[in-house]
Coordinates of C-alpha atoms and ligand atoms in Angstrom, one line a residue:
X1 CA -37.5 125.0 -36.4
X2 CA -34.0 125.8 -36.2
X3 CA -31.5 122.2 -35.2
X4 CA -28.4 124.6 -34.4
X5 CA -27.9 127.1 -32.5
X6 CA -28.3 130.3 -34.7
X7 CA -27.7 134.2 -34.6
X8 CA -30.1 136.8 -34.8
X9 CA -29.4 140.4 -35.6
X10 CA -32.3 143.1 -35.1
X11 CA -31.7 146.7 -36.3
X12 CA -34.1 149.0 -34.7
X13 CA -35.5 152.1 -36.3
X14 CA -38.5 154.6 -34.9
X15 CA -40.1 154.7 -31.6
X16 CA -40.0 152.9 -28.6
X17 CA -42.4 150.4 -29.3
X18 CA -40.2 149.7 -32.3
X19 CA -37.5 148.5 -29.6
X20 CA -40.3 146.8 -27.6
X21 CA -41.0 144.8 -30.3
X22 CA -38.0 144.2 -31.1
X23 CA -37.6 142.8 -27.7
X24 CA -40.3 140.8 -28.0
X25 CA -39.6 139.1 -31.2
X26 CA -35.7 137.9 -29.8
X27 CA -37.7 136.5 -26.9
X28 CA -39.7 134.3 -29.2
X29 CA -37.0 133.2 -31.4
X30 CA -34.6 132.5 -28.2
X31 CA -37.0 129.7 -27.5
X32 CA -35.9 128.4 -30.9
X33 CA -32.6 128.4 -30.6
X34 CA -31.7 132.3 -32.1
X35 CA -29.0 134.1 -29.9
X36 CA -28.7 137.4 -30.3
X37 CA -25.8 139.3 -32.0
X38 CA -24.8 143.1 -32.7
X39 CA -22.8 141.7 -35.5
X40 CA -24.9 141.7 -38.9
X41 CA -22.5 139.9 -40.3
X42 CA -22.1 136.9 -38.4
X43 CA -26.3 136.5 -38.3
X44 CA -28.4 133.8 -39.8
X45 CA -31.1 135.9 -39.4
X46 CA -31.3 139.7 -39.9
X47 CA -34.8 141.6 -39.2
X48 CA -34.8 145.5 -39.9
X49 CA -37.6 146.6 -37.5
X50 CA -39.1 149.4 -39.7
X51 CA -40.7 153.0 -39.2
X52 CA -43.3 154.5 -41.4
X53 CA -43.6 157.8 -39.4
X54 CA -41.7 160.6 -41.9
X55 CA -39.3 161.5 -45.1
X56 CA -38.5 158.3 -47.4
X57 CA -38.8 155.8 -44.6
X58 CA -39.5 153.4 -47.4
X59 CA -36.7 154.3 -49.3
X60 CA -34.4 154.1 -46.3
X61 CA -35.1 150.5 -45.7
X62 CA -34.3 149.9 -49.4
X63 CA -30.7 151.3 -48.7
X64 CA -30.6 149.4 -45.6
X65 CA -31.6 146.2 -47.6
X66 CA -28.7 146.9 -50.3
X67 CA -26.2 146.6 -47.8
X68 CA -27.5 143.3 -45.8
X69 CA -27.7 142.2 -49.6
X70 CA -23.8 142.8 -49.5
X71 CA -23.3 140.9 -46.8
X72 CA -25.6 137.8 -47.6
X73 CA -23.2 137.6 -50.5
X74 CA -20.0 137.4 -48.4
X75 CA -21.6 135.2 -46.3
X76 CA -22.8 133.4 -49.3
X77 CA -19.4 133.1 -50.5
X78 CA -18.5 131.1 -46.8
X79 CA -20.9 128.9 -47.2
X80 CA -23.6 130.4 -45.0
X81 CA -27.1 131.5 -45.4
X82 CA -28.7 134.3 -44.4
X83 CA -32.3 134.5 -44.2
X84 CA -33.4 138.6 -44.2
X85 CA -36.8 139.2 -43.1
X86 CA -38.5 143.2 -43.0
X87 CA -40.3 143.8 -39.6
X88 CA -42.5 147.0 -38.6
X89 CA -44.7 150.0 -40.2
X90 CA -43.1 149.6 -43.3
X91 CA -43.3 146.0 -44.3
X92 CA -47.1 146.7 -42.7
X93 CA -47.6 149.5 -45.6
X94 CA -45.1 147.8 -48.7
X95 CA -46.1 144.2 -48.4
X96 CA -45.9 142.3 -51.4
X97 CA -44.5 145.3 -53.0
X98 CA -41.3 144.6 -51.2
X99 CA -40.6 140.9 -52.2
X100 CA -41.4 142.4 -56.0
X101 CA -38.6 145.4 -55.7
X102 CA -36.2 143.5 -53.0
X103 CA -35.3 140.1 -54.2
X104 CA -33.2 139.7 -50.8
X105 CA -35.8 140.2 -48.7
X106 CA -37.6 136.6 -47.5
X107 CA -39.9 137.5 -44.7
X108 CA -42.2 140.6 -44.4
X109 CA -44.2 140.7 -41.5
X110 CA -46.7 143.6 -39.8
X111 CA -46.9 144.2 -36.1
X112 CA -49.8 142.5 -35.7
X113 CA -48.1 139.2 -36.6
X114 CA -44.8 139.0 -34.5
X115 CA -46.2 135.9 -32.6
X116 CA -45.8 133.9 -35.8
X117 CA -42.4 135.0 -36.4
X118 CA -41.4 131.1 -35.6
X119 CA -43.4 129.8 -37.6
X120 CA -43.2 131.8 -40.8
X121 CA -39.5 131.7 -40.5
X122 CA -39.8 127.5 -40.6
X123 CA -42.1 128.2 -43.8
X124 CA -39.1 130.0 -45.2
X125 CA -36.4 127.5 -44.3
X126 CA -38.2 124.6 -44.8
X127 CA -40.4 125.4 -47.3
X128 CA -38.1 127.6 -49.5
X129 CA -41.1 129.9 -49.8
X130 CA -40.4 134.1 -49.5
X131 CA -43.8 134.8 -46.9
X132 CA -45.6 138.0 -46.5
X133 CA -47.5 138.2 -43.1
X134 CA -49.3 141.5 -43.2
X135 CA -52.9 140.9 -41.6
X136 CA -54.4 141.8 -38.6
X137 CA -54.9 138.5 -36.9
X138 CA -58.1 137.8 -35.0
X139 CA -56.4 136.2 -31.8
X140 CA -54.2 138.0 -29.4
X141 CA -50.4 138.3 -30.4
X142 CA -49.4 139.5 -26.6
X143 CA -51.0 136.0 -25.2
X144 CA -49.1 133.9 -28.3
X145 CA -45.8 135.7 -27.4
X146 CA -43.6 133.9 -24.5
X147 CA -43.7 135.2 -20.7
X148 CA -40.9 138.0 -20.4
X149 CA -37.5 136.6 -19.4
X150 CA -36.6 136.6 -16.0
X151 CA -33.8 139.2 -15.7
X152 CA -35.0 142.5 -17.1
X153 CA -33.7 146.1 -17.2
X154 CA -34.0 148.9 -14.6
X155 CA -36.3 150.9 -16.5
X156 CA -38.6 148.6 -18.7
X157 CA -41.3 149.1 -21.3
X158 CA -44.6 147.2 -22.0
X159 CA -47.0 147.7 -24.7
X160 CA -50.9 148.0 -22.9
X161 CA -52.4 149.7 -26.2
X162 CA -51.6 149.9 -29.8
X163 CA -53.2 151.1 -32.8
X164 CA -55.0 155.2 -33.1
X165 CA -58.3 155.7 -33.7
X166 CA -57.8 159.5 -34.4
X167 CA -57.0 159.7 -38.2
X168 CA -54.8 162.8 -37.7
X169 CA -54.8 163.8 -41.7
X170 CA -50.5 163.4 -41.6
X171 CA -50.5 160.1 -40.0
X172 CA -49.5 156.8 -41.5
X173 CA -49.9 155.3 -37.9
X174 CA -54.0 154.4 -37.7
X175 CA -53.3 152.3 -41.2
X176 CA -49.9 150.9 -40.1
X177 CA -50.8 149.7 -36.9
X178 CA -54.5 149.4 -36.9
X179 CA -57.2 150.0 -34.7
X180 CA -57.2 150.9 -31.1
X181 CA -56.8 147.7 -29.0
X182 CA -55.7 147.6 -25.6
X183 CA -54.6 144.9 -23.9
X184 CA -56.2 142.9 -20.8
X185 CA -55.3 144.5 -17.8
X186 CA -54.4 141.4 -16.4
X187 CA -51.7 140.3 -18.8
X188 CA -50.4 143.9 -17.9
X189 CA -50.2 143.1 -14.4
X190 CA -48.5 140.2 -15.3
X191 CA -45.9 141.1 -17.0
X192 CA -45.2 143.9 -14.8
X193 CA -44.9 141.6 -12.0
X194 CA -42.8 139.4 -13.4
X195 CA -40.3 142.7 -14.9
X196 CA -40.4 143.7 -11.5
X197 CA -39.0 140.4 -10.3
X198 CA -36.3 140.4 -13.1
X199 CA -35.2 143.5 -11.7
X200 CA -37.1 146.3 -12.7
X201 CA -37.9 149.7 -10.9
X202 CA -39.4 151.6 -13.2
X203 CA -42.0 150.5 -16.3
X204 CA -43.1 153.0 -18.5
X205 CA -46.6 151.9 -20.6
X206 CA -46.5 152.1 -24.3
X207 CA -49.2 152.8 -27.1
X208 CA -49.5 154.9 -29.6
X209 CA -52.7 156.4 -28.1
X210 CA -51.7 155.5 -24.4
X211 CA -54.1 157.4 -22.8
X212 CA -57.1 156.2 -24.6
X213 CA -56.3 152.6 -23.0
X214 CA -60.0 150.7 -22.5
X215 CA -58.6 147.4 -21.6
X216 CA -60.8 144.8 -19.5
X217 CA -60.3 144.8 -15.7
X218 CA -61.0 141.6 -13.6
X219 CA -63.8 143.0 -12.6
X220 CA -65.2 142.7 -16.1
X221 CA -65.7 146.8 -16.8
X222 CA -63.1 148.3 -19.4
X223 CA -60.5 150.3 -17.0
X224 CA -59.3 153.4 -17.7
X225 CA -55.4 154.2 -17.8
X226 CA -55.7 155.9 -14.5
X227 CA -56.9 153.0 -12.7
X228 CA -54.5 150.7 -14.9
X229 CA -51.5 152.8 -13.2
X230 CA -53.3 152.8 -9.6
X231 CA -52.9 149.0 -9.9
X232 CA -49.0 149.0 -10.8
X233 CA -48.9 151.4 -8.5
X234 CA -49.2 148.6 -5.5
X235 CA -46.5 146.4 -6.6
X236 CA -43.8 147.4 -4.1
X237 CA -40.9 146.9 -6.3
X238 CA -42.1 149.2 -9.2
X239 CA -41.2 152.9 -7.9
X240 CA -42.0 154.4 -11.0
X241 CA -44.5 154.8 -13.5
X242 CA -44.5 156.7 -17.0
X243 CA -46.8 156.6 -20.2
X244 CA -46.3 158.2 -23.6
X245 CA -48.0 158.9 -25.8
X246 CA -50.7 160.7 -25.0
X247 CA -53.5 162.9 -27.1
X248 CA -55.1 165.9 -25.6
X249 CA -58.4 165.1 -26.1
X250 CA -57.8 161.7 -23.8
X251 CA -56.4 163.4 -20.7
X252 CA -59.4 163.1 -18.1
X253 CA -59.7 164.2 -14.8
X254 CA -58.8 161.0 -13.4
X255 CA -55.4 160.7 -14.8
X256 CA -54.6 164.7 -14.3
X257 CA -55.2 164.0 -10.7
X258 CA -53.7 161.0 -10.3
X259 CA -50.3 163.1 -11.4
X260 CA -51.3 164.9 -7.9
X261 CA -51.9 161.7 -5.9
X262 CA -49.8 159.1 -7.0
X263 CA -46.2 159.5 -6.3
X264 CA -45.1 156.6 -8.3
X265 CA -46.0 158.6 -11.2
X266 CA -42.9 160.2 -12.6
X267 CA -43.7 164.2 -13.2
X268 CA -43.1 164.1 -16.9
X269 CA -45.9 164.0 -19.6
X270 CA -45.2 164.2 -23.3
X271 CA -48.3 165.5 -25.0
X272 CA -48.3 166.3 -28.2
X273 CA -50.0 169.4 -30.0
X274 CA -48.6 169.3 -33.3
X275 CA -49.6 173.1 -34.1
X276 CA -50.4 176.5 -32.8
X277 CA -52.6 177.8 -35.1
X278 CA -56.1 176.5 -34.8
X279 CA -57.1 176.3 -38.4
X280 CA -53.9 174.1 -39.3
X281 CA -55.5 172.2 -36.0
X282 CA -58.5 171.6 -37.8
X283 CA -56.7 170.8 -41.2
X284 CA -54.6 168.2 -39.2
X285 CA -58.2 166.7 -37.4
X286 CA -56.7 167.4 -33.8
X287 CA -59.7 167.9 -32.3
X288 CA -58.4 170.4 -30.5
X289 CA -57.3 174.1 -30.6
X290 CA -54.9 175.9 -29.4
X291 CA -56.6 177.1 -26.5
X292 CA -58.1 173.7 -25.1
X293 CA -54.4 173.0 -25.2
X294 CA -53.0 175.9 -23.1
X295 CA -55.9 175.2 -20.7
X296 CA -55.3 171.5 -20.5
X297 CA -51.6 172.4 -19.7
X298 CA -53.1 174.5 -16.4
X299 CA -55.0 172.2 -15.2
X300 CA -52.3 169.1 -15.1
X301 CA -50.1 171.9 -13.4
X302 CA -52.3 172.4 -11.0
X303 CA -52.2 169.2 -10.2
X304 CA -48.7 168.6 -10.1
X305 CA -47.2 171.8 -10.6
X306 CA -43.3 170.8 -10.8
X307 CA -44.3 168.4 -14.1
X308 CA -42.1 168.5 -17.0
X309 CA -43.6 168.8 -20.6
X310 CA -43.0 167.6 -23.7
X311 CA -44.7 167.8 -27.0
X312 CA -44.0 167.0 -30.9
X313 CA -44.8 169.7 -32.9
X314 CA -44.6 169.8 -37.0
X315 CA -43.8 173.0 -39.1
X316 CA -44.9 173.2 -43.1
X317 CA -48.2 171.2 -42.7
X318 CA -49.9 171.6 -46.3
X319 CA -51.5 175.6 -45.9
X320 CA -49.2 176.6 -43.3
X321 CA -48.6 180.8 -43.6
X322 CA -46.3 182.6 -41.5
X323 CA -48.8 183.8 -39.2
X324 CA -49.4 180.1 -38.2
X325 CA -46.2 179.2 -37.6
X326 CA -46.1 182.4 -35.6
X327 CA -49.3 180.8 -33.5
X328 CA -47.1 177.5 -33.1
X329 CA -44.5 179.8 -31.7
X330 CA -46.9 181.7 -29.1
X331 CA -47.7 178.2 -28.4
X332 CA -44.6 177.1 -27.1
X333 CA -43.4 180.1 -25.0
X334 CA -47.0 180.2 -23.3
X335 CA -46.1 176.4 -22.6
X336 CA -42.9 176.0 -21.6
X337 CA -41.4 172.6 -22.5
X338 CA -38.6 170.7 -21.1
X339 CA -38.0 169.2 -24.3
X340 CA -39.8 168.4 -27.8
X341 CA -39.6 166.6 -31.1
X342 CA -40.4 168.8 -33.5
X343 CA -40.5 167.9 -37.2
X344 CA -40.9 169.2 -41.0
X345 CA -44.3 168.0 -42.3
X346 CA -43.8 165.0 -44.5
X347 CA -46.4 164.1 -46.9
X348 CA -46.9 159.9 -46.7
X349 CA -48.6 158.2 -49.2
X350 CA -52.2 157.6 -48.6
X351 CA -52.4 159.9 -46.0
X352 CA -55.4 162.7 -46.7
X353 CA -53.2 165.8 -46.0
X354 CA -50.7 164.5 -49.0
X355 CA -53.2 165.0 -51.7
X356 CA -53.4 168.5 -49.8
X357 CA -53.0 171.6 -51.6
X358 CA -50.4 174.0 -50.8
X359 CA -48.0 172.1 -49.7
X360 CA -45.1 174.5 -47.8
X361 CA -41.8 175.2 -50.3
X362 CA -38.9 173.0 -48.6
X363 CA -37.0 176.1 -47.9
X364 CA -39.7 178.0 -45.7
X365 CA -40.5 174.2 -43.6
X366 CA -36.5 174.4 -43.1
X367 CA -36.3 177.9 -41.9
X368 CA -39.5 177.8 -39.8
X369 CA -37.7 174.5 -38.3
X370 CA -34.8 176.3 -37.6
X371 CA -36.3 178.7 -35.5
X372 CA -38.6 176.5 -33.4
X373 CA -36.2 174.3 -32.7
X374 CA -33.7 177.7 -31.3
X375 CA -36.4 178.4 -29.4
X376 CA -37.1 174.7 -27.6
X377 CA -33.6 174.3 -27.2
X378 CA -33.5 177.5 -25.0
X379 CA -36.3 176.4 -23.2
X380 CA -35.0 173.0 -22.6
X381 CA -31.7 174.6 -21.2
X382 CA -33.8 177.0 -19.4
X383 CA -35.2 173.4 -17.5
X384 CA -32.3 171.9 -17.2
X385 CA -30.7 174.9 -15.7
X386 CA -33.3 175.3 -13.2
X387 CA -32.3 171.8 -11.2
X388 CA -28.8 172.9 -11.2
X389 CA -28.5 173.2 -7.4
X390 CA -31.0 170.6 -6.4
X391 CA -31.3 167.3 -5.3
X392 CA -33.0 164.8 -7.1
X393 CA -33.8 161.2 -7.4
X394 CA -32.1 159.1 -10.0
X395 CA -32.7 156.0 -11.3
X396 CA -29.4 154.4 -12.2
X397 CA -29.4 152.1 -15.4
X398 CA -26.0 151.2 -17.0
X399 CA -22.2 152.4 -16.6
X400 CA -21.5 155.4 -17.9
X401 CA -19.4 156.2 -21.3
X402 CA -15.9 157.0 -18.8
X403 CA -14.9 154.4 -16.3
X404 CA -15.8 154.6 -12.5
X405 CA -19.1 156.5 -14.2
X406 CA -23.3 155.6 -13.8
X407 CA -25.8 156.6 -15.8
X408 CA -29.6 157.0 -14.9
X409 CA -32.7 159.2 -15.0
X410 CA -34.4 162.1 -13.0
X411 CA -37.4 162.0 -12.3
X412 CA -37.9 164.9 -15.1
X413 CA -36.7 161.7 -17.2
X414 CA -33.2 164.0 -17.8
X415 CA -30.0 161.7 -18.3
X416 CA -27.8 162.2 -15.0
X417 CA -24.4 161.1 -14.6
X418 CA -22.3 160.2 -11.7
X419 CA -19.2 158.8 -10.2
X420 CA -20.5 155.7 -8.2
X421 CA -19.5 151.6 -8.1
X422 CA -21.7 149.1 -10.6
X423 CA -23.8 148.5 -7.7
X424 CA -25.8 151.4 -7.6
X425 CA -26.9 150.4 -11.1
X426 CA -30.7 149.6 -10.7
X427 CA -31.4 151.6 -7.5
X428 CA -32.8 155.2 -7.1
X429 CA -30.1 157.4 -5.2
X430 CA -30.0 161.0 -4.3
X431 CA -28.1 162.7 -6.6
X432 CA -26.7 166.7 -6.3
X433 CA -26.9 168.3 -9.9
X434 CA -24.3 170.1 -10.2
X435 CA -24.3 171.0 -13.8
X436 CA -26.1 170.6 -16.9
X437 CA -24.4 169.7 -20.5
X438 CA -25.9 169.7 -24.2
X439 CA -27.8 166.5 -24.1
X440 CA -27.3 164.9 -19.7
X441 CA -26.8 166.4 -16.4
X442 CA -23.5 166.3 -14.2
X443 CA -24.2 165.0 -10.4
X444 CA -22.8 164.3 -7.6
X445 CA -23.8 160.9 -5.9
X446 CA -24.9 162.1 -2.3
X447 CA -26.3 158.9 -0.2
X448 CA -26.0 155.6 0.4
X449 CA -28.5 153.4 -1.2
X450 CA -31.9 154.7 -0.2
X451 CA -33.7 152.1 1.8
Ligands
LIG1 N1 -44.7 164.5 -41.1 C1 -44.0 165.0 -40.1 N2 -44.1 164.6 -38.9 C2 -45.0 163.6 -38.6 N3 -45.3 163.0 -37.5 C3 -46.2 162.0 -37.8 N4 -46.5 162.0 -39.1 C4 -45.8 163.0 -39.6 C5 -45.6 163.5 -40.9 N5 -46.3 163.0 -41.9 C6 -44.8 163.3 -36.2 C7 -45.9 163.8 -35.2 C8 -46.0 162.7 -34.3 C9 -44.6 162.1 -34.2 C10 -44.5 160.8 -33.7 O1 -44.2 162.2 -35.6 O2 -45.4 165.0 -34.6 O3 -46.5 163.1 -33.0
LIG2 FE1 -51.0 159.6 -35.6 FE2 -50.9 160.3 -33.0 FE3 -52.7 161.4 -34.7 FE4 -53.0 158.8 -34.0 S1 -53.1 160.7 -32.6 S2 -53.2 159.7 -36.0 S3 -50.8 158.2 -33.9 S4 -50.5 161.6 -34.7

């Protein structure tokens, strides 16, 4: 494919396997030659990695491809071509539609084809042809991408399970990423193993529907999620263990114990219930009401009663009265989260609850947002608040934003700060809180390096 050496720019939008993939794509095309740059300007190649999820996401990209058309132009001007190519949910949904109404745009390829990014990019540059990749392959993308690097982040992500099987009536996600698949657990193991020797302490497992993982043990039965994370569990490097996200109706007695048993798994769950009320439940095909919820919520704190909470929760769903938002409301204060996502309904195209009727004035979504989110941020201070005072266990990642200063996680997954050397970066030290800002907690580095 590429003779010289070229530069690759990836901008990110949406969730976290967004920025997995986006990993995952710079490792393939570093095996051709693409370097990375945060410099749009100066790339050969630019990839927007797209999200479907709410509001105009389509529309956004088209923005977002008006200015990369700016600076193809420049570069033009220089002498130098830039190749654009659309990643993500979006190209997934748009397709051909997107060559039609972007005539910058060369490449638009789904999630499901990442592991031909080489290839289809040599189509374009060899071939002069503008490609749309947007099936769902037969064969397995995660064995045609290349073996993780070798040097990896303290805190790393891999994707065990993709696609959603639940057809919630507001969610573009079961058409834009497919069917539930979940990936060997072998290849998991893998990977781990090899993040682990790169460097990595903690590894928190992606999918959309994480807790519905089925993926195919060595033994040749389909393992569950709980006995995938028993497995991590015994490589010694990897001290910590997260998943997200997860749907009620998938949290089984296995995995609510193992939040008892295993203490490699971090005490933080985000579990999303979208809505109090239980007939906007049903509208939205939950599968669950309000109740089941609540219930669910005791028995994970029973097993692990310190665990921290988190949810997404939209107002304005199609139908939505007052005295359902109230129900959403009751919700959360019988909960108690340390955090949330909470959103304003969005109707997507081709989506059952669009075609909905009574869909919620703009105005009332806004205000019902408004107050929601007063509420979770209280409650979220109210948590934060609470480890004021205690010791906990932090993961250090990076340098903080002010020199001298590192910047990790709790075990609540909180941001922490500290004053502490470089070297601490990658290690989990006990940390004094001492107080707790807006958006990270303040601490005060108190050991060594814990052995
Ligand atoms: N409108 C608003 N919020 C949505 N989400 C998904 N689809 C929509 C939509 N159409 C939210 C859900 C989901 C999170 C990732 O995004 O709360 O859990
Ligand atoms: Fe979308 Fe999550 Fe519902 Fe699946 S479970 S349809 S990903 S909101």
């Amino acid at each position: 494919m590429a003779k010289t050496p070229q530069k690759l720019h990836i901008k990110t939008f949406g969730c976290q396997m967004n920025a997995y993939d986006s990993e995952r794509m710079a490792e393939a095309l570093a095996e051709h030659g693409y370097t990375p740059t945060d410099d749009p300007a100066e790339a050969d190649l630019v990839i927007l990695n797209t999200c479907h999820i709410r509001e105009k996401a389509a529309e956004k990209v088209y923005s977002e491809l008006g200015r990369v058309r700016a600076l193809k132009r420049e570069r033009n001007a220089h002498g130098l071509d830039t190749m654009i190519a659309v990643a993500g949910c979006v190209a997934q949904a748009e397709g051909q539609e997107m060559l039609e109404r972007a005539g910058v745009v060369d490449l638009v390829v789904g999630p499901q084809s990442y592991h031909e990014l080489p290839s289809l990019i040599g189509r374009v540059r060899e071939g002069g042809e503008r490609v749309v990749a947007t099936d769902f392959p037969a064969e397995d993308k995660f064995l045609a991408l290349p073996e993780r690097p070798t040097r990896s982040q303290p805190s790393a992500f891999i994707t065990v399970q993709e696609g959603c099987d639940k057809f919630c009536t507001f969610c573009v996600v079961p058409y834009t990423r497919g069917a539930e698949y979940s990936r060997p657990v072998a290849a998991i193991v893998a990977e781990a193993e090899r993040l682990a020797r790169g460097g990595a302490r903690e590894i928190t497992l992606l999918g959309q529907n994480v807790n519905a993982y089925r993926g195919e043990g060595p033994d040749g039965c389909d393992w569950s999620l709980a006995k995938l994370l028993k497995r991590l569990a015994t490589i010694a490097e990897i001290e910590r263990l997260r998943y997200t996200t997860s749907h009620p109706r998938d949290m089984d007695d296995e995995l609510i114990a193992l939040h008892g048993d295993e203490p490699k798994l971090m005490p933080y769950l985000h579990l999303p219930f979208q809505a109090g009320s239980d007939r906007i439940l049903t509208a939205m095909n939950r599968k669950h009401t309000a109740r089941d919820y609540a219930e669910l919520v005791e028995r994970i704190r029973t097993a692990r009663p310190d665990i921290a909470l988190s949810t997404d929760i939209i107002v304005g769903f199609p139908g939505e009265t007052d005295a359902d938002f109230e129900d959403t409301l009751a919700l959360v204060r019988r909960v108690g989260f340390a955090r949330a996502f909470s959103f304003k309904y969005s109707a997507r195209p081709g989506t059952p609850a669009a075609s909905l009727p009574h869909q919620v004035p703009e105005r009332i979504a806004r205000q019902r947002l408004h107050s929601l989110q007063s509420l979770l941020d209280e409650e979220a201070k109210a948590f934060d608040a609470a480890t004021v005072g205690r010791k906990l266990k932090v993961l250090f990642e990076r340098q903080g934003r002010k020199p001298g200063q590192i910047a990790g996680r709790s075990p609540y997954l909180q941001a922490v700060h500290g004053e502490g050397p470089k070297d601490l970066i990658g290690q989990i030290v006990d940390v004094d809180i001492v107080s707790a800002g807006p958006n990270s907690l303040t601490g005060v580095i108190k050991s060594g390096i814990n052995p």
